[in-house]
CSV table of C-alpha atoms and ligand atoms in Angstrom, one decimal:
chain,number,residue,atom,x,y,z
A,143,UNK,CA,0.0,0.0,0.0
A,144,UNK,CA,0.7,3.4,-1.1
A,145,UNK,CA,0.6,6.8,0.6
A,146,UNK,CA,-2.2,8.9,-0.5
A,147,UNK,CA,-2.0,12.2,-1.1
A,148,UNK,CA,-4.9,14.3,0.3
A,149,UNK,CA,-3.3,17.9,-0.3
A,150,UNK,CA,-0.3,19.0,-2.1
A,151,UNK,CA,2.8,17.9,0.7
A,152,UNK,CA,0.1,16.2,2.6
A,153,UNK,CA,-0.7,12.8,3.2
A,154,UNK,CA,-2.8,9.8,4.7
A,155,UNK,CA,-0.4,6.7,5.6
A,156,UNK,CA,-2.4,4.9,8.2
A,157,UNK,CA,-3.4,0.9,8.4
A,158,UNK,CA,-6.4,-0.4,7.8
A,159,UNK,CA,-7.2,-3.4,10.4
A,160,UNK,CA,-10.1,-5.4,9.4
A,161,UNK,CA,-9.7,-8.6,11.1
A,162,UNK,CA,-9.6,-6.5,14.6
A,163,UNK,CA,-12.6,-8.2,16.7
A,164,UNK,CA,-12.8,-6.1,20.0
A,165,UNK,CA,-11.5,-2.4,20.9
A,166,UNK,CA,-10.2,-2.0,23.9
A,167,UNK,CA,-10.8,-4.9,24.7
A,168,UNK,CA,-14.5,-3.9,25.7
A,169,UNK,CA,-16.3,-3.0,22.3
A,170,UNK,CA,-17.0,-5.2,19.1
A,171,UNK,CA,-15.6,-4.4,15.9
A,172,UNK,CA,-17.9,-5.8,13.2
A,173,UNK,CA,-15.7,-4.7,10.4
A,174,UNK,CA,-12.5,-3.7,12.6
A,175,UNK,CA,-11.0,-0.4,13.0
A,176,UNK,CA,-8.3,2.2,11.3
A,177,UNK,CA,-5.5,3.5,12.9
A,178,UNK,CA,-4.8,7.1,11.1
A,179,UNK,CA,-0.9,8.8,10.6
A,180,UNK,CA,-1.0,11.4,8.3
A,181,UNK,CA,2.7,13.1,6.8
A,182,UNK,CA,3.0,16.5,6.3
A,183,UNK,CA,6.3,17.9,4.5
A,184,UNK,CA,6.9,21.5,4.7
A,185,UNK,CA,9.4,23.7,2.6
A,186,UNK,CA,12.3,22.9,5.1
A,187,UNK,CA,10.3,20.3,8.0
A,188,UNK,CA,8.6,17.4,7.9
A,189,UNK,CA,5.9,15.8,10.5
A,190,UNK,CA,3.9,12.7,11.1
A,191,UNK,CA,0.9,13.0,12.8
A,192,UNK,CA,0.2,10.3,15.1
A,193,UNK,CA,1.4,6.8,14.3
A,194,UNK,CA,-0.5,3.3,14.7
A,195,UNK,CA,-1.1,0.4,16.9
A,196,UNK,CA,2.3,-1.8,17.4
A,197,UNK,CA,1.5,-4.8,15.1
A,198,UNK,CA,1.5,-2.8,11.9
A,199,UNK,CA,4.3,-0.2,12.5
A,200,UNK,CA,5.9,-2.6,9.9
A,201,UNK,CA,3.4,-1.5,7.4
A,202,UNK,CA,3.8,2.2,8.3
A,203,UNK,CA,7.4,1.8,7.9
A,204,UNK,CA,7.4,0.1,4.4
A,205,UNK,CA,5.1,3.0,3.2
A,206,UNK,CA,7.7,5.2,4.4
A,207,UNK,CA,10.6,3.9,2.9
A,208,UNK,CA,8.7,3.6,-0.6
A,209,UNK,CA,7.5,7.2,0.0
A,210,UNK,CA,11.7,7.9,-0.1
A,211,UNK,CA,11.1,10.0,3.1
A,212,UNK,CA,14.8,10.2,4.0
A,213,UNK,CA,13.6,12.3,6.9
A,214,UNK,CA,11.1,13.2,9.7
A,215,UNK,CA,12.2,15.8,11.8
A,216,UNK,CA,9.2,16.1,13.7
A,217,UNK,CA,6.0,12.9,15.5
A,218,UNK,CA,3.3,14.7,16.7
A,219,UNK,CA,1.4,12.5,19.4
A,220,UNK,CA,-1.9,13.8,20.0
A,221,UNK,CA,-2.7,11.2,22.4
A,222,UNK,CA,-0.6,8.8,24.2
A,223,UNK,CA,-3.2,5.6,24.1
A,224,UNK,CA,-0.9,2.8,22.0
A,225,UNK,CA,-3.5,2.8,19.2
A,226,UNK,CA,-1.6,6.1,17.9
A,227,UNK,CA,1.5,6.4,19.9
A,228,UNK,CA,2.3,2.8,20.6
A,229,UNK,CA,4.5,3.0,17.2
A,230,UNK,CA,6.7,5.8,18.6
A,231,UNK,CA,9.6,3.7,20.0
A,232,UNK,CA,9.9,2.0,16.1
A,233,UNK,CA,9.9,5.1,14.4
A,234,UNK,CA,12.3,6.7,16.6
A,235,UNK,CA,14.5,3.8,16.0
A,236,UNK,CA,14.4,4.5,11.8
A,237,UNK,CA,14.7,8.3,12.6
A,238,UNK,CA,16.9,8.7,15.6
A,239,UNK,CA,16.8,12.8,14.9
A,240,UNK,CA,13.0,13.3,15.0
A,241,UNK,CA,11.3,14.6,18.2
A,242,UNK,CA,8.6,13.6,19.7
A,243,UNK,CA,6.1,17.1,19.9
A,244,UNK,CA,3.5,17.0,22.4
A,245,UNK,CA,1.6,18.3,25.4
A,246,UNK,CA,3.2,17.6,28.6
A,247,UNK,CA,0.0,15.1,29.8
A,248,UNK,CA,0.6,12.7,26.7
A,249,UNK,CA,4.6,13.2,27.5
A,250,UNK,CA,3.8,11.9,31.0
A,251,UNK,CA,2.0,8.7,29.5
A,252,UNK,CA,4.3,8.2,26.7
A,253,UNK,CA,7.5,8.0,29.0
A,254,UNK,CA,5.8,5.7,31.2
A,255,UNK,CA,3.8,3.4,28.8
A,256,UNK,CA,6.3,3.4,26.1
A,257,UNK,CA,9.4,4.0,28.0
A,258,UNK,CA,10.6,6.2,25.6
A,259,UNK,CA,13.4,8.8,26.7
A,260,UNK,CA,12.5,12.1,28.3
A,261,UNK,CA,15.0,14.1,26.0
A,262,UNK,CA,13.6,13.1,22.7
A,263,UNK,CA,10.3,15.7,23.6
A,264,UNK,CA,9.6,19.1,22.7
A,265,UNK,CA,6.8,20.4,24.8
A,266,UNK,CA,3.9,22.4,23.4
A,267,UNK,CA,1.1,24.5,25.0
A,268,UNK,CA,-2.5,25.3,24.2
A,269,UNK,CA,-2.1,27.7,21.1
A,270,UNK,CA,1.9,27.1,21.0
A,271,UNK,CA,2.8,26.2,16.9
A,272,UNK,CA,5.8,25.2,15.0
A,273,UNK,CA,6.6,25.5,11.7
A,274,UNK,CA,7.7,23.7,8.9
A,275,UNK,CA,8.9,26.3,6.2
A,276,UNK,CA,5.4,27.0,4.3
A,277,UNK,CA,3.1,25.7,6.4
A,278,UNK,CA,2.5,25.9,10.1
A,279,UNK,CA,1.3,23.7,12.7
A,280,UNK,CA,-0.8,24.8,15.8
A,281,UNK,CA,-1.9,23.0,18.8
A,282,UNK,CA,-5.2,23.0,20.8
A,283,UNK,CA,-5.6,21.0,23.8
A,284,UNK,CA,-8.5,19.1,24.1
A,285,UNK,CA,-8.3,17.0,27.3
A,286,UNK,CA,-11.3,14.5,27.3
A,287,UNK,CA,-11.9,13.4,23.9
A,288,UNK,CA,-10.4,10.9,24.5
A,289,UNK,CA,-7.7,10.9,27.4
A,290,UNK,CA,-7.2,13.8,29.7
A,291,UNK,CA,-3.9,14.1,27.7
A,292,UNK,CA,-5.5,14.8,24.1
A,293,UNK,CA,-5.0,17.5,22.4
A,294,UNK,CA,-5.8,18.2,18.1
A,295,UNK,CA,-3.0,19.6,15.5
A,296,UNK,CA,-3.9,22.2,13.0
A,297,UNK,CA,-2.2,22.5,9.7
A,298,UNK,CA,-3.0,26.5,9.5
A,299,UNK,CA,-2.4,27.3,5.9
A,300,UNK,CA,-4.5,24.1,4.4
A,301,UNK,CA,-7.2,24.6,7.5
A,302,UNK,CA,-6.5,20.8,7.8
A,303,UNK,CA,-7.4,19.9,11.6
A,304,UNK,CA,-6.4,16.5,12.8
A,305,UNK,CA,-9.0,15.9,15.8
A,306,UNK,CA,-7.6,12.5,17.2
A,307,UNK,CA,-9.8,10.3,18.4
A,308,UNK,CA,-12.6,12.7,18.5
A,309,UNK,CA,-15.0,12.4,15.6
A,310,UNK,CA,-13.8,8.5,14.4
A,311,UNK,CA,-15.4,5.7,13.3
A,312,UNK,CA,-14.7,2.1,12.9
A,313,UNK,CA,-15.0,2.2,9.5
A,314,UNK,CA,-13.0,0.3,7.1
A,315,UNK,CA,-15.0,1.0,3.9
A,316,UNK,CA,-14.0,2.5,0.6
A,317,UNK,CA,-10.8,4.7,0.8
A,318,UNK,CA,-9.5,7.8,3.1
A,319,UNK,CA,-12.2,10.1,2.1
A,320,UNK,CA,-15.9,10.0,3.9
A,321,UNK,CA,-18.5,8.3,1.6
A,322,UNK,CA,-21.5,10.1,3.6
A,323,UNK,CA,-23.2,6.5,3.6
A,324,UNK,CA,-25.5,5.9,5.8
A,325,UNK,CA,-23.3,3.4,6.9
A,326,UNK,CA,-20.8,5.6,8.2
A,327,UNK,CA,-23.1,7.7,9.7
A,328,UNK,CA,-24.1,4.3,12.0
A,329,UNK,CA,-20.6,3.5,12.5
A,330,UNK,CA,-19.5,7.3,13.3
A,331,UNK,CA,-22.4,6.8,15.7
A,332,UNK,CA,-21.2,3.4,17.7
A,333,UNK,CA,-17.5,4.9,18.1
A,334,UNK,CA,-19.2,8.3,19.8
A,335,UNK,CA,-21.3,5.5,22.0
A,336,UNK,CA,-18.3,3.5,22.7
A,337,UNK,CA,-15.6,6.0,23.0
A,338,UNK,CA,-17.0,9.8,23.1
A,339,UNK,CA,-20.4,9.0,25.3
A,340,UNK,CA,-19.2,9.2,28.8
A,341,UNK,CA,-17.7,12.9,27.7
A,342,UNK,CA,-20.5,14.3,25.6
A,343,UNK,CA,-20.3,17.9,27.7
A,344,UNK,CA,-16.7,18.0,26.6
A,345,UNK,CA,-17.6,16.6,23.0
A,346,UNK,CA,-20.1,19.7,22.8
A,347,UNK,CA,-17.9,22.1,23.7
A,348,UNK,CA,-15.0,21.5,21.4
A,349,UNK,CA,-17.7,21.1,18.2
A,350,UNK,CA,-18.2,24.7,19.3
A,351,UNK,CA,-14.9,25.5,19.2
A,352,UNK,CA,-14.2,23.8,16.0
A,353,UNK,CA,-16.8,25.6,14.1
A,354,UNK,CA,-15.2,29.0,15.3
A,355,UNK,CA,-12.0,27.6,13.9
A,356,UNK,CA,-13.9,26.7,10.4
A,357,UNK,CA,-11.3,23.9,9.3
A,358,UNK,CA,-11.8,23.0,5.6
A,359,UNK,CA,-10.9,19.5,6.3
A,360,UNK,CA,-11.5,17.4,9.7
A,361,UNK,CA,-9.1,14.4,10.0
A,362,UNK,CA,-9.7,12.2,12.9
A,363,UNK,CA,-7.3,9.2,14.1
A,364,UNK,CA,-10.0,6.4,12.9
A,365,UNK,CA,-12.3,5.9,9.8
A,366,UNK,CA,-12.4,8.4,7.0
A,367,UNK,CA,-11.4,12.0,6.7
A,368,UNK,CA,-14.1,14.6,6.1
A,369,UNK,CA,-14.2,17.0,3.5
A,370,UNK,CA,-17.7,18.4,4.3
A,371,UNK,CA,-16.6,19.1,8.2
A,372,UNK,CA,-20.3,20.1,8.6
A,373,UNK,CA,-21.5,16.3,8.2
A,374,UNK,CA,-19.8,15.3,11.6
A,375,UNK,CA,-20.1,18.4,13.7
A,376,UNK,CA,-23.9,18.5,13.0
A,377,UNK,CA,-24.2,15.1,14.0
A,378,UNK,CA,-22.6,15.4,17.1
A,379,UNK,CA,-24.4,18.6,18.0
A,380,UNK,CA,-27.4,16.2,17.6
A,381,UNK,CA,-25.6,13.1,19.7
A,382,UNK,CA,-24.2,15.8,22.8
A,383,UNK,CA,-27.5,17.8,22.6
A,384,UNK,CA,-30.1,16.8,25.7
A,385,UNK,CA,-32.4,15.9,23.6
A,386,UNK,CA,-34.0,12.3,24.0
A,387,UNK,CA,-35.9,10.1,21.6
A,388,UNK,CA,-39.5,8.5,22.1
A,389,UNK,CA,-37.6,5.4,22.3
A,390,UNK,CA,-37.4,2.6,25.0
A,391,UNK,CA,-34.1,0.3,25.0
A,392,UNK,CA,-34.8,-3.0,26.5
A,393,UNK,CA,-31.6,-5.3,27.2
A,394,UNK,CA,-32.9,-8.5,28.3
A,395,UNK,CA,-31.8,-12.2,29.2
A,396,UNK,CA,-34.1,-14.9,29.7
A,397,UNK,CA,-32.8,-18.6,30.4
A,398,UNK,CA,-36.3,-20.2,30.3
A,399,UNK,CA,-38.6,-17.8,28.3
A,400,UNK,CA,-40.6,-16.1,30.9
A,401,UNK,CA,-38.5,-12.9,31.1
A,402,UNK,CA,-38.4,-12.8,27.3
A,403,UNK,CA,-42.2,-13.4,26.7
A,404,UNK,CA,-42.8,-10.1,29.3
A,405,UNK,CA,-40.3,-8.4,27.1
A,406,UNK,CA,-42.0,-9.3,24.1
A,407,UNK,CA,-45.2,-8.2,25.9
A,408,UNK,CA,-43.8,-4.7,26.7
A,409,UNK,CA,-42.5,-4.4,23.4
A,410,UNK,CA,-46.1,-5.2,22.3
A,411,UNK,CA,-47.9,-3.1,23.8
A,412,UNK,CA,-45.7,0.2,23.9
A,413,UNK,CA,-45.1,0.1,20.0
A,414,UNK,CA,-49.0,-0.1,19.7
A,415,UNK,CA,-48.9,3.5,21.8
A,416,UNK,CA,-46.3,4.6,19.4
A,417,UNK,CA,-43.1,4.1,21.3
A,418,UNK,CA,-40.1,3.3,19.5
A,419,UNK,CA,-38.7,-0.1,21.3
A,420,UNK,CA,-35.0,-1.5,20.8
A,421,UNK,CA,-35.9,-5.1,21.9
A,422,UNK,CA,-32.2,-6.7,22.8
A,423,UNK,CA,-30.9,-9.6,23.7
A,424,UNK,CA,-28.0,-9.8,26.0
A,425,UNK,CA,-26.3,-13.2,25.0
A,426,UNK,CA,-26.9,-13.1,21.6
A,427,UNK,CA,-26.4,-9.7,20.3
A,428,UNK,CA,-23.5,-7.2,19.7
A,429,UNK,CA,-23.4,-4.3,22.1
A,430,UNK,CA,-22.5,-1.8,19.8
A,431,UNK,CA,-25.9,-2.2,18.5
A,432,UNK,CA,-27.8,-1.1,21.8
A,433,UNK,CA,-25.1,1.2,22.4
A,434,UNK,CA,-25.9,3.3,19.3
A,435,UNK,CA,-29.7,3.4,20.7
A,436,UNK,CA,-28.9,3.9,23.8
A,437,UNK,CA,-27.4,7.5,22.5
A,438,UNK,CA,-30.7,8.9,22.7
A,439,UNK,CA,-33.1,6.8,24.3
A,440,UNK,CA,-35.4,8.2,27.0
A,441,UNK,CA,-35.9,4.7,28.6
A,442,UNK,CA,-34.1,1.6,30.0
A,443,UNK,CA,-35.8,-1.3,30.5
A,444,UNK,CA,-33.9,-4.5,31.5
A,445,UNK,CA,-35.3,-7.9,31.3
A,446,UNK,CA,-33.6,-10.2,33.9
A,447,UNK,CA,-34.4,-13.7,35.1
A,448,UNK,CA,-33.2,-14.6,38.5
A,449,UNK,CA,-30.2,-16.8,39.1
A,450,UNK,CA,-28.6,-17.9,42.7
A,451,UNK,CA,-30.6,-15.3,44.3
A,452,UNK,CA,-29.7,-12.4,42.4
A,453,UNK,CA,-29.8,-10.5,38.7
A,454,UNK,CA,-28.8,-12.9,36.0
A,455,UNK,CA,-25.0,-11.8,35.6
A,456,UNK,CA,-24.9,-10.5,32.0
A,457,UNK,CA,-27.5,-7.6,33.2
A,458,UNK,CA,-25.5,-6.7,35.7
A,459,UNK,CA,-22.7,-6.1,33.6
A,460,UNK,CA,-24.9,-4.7,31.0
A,461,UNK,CA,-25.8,-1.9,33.4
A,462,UNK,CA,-22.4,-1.5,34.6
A,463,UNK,CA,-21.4,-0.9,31.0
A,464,UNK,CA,-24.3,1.3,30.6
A,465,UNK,CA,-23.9,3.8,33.7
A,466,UNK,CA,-20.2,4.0,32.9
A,467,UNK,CA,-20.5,5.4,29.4
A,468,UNK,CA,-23.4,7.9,30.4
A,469,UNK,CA,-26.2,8.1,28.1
A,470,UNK,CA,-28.9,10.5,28.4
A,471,UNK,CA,-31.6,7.6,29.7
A,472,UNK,CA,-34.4,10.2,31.9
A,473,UNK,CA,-36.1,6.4,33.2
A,474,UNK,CA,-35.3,2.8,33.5
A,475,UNK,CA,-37.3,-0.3,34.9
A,476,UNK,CA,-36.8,-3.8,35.5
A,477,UNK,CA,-38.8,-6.5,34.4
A,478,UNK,CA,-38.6,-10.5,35.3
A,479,UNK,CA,-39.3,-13.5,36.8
A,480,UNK,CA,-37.8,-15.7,40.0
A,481,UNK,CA,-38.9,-19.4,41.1
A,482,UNK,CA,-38.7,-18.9,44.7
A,483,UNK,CA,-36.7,-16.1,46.2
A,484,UNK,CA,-33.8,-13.6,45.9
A,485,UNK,CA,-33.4,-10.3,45.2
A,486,UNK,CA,-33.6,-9.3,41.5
A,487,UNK,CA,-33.3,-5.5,41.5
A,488,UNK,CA,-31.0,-4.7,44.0
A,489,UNK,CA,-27.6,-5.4,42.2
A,490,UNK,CA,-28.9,-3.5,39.6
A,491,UNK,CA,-29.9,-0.4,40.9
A,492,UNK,CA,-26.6,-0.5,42.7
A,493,UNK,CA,-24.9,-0.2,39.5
A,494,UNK,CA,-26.4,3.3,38.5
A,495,UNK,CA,-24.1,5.6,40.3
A,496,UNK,CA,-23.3,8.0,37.9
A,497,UNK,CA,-26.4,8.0,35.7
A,498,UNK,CA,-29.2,9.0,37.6
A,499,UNK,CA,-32.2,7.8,35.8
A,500,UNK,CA,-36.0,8.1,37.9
A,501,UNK,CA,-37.2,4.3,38.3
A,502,UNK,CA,-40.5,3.4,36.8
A,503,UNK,CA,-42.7,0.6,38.5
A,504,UNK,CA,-41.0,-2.7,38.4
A,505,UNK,CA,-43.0,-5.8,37.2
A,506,UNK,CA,-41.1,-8.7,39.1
A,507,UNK,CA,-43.5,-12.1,38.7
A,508,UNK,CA,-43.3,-15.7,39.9
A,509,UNK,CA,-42.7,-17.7,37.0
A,510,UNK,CA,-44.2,-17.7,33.8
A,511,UNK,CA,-46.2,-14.2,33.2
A,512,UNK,CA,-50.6,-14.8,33.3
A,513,UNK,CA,-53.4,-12.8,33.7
A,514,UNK,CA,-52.6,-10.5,36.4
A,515,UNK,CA,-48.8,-10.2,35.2
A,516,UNK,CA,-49.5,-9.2,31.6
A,517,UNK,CA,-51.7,-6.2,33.5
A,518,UNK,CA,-48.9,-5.1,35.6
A,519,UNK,CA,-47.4,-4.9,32.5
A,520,UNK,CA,-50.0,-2.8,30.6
A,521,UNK,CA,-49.8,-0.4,33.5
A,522,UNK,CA,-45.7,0.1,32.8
A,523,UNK,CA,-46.2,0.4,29.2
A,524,UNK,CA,-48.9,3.3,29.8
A,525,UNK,CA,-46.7,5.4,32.2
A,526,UNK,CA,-43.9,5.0,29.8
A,527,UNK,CA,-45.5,6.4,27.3
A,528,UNK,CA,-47.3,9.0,29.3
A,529,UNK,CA,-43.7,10.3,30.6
A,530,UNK,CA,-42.8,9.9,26.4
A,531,UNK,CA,-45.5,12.1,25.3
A,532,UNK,CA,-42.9,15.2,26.1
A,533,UNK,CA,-40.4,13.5,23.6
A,534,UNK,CA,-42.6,12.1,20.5
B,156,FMN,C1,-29.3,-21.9,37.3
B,156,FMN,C2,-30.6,-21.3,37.9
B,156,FMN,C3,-30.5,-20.7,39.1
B,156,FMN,C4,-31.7,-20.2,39.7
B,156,FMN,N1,-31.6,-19.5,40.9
B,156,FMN,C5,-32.8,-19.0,41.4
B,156,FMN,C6,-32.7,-18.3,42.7
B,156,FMN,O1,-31.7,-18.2,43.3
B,156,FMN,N2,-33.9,-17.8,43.1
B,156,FMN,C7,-35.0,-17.8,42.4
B,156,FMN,O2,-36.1,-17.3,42.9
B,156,FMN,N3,-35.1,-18.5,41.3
B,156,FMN,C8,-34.0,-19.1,40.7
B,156,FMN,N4,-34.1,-19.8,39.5
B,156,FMN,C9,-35.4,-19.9,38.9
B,156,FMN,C10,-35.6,-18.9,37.8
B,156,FMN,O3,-35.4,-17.6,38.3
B,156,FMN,C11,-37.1,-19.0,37.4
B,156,FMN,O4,-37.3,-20.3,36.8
B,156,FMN,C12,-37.5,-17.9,36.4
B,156,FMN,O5,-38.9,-18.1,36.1
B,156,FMN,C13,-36.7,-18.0,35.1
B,156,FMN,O6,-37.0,-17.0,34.2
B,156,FMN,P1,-36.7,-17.2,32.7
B,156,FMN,O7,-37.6,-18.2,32.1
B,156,FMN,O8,-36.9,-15.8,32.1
B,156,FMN,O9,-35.2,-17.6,32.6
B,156,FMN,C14,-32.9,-20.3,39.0
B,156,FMN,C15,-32.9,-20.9,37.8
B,156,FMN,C16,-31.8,-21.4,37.2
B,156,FMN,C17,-31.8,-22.1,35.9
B,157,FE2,FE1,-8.1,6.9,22.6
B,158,FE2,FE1,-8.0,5.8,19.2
């Protein structure tokens, strides 16, 4: 593979890693990820811009060499996490003269995850820039989106900005350039679930910022490079905003069928009243999926059969998961069913220590759901959608 020239002098040089099958060890990559470096040579300096995870430095390097760049004087690290810096240590082995140019945060991590030396760094500050001949590059720290250590580059004469991992996708479609597919769109929308979520208030505030900037191009450190900045700022102005959906996510997991037939109930009943229902199930299905609903849902509900006197496991870590990347939920309930005894909403409502969502009426039955269950039922689905009607 080939460098490809985006801009005179500047240039995309990243790996594609489609056989990825987790990030972080915590998300699912249907189609894997991207790891974005970008080159940019100036009249008298040259730069990479963030590098790429460890096991493909060796591609990065062969691009390099076929590039005949006989120099890089300068890395930029934008963010210390191993996904863009973790191929520092390689490159400064092939360029023993480049510096590393970063904020002192991602110097900090960089030193300690990467062990590389504290004199190969040159320090920069919110607004600091250097320059490369004809073209300039400024920094703007961005602590947040992702690490507090982020920060985004700005190629000033081009208007090129190079957000990190703020605005990414993992999308390994078509070629550098966004296709403004509707499948982007979805996947742009799983990585901000994922990854951006849990600091949407930060994630507002530098859209803001950006649009004062008015960058021609935005270049984030996964998934395709935009062209039509406008595309992914409006659609995290809509992601960040407080506004919630008429829409009811319902995790569930049912070992014998009772918890599911309730869900299937709920479901039922509150799509007949108009509700929008993401109907999920917890062993089967990929959590990026209720992740990217879960963005603007006004409602939890979680299915949950009892197991050993408590929440069946998955649940649990299904809310964990949930309260720790933040969405916007206003109300959540439990639904399900026990044999004999136990506690099946405790655990659960012990997980919600940062979200804050008001509890509904639970609808907790003794085996398999009859008459009077299936109204208990009804009664939830009417004060969902009764607290909805300010959302539809
Ligand atoms: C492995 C296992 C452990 C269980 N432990 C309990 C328990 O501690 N307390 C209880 O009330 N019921 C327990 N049950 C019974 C189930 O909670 C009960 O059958 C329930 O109706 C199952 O709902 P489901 O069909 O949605 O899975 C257990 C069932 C299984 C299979
Ligand atoms: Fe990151
Ligand atoms: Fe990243």
């Amino acid at each position: 593979m080939k460098m490809t020239e985006l801009a005179p002098n500047i240039f995309a040089c990243g790996e594609k890693d489609k056989d990825r099958k987790m990030f972080d060890q915590l998300i699912p990559l249907p189609e894997g990820t991207t790891y974005n470096s970008y080159f940019v040579k100036g009249s008298e300096k040259s730069a990479l811009i963030d590098t790429v995870y460890p096991p493909k430095v060796d591609l990065l390097l062969d691009k390099i060499e076929e590039a005949n760049i006989e120099k890089i004087d300068y890395i930029i690290s934008n963010h210390a996490e191993q996904d863009h810096s973790g191929a520092i240590p390689a490159l400064l082995e092939r360029f023993p003269d480049a510096m590393v140019v970063t904020n002192e945060r991602v110097k900090d991590n960089v030193v300690s995850m990467l062990h590389v030396p504290e004199d190969k760094f040159i320090i920069v500050k919110d607004g600091d820039s250097i320059s490369l001949g004809d073209k300039t590059l400024e920094f703007i720290l961005a602590p947040f989106v992702h690490w507090p250590d982020t920060m985004f580059t700005y190629l000033v004469e081009d208007k090129y900005l190079f957000t990190c991992d703020l605005f990414g996708a993992h999308y390994t479609t078509g070629d550098v350039w966004a296709d403004y597919s509707d499948a982007l769109l979805n996947s742009a929308k799983r990585y901000y679930a994922e990854i951006m979520m849990p600091f949407r208030s930060f994630a507002a505030k530098y859209c803001k910022k950006i649009r004062e900037i008015d960058p021609n191009v935005i270049l984030p450190s996964h998934g395709p490079v935009y062209d039509k900045p406008e595309y992914i700022l409006d659609a995290y102005d809509d992601w960040t905003s407080d506004r919630v959906k008429n829409k009811v996510i319902m995790p569930y997991v049912s070992m014998y069928d009772s918890t599911k037939i309730m869900a299937e109930y709920l479901t039922e009943k509150l799509e007949e009243k108009g509700v929008e229902v993401v109907l999920w199930d917890l062993i089967e299905g990929d959590t990026g999926e209720l992740l990217i609903d879960a963005v603007d849902a006004a409602t939890m509900v979680i299915g949950v059969s009892m197991v050993l006197s408590g929440p069946h496991p998955s649940a649990v870590y299904a809310s964990y998961l949930l309260n720790a990347l933040k969405p916007k939920l206003k109300y959540y309930s439990i639904i399900g069913s026990y044999g004999w005894g136990g506690n099946l909403t405790k655990v659960i409502e012990n997980m919600f220590t940062i979200i804050k969502p008001e509890k509904l009426e639970y609808v907790i039955i003794k085996g398999r759901p009859k008459g009077d269950d299936f109204a208990k039922l009804d009664a939830l689905a009417n004060e969902i959608a009764q607290k909805h009607e300010a959302f539809a």
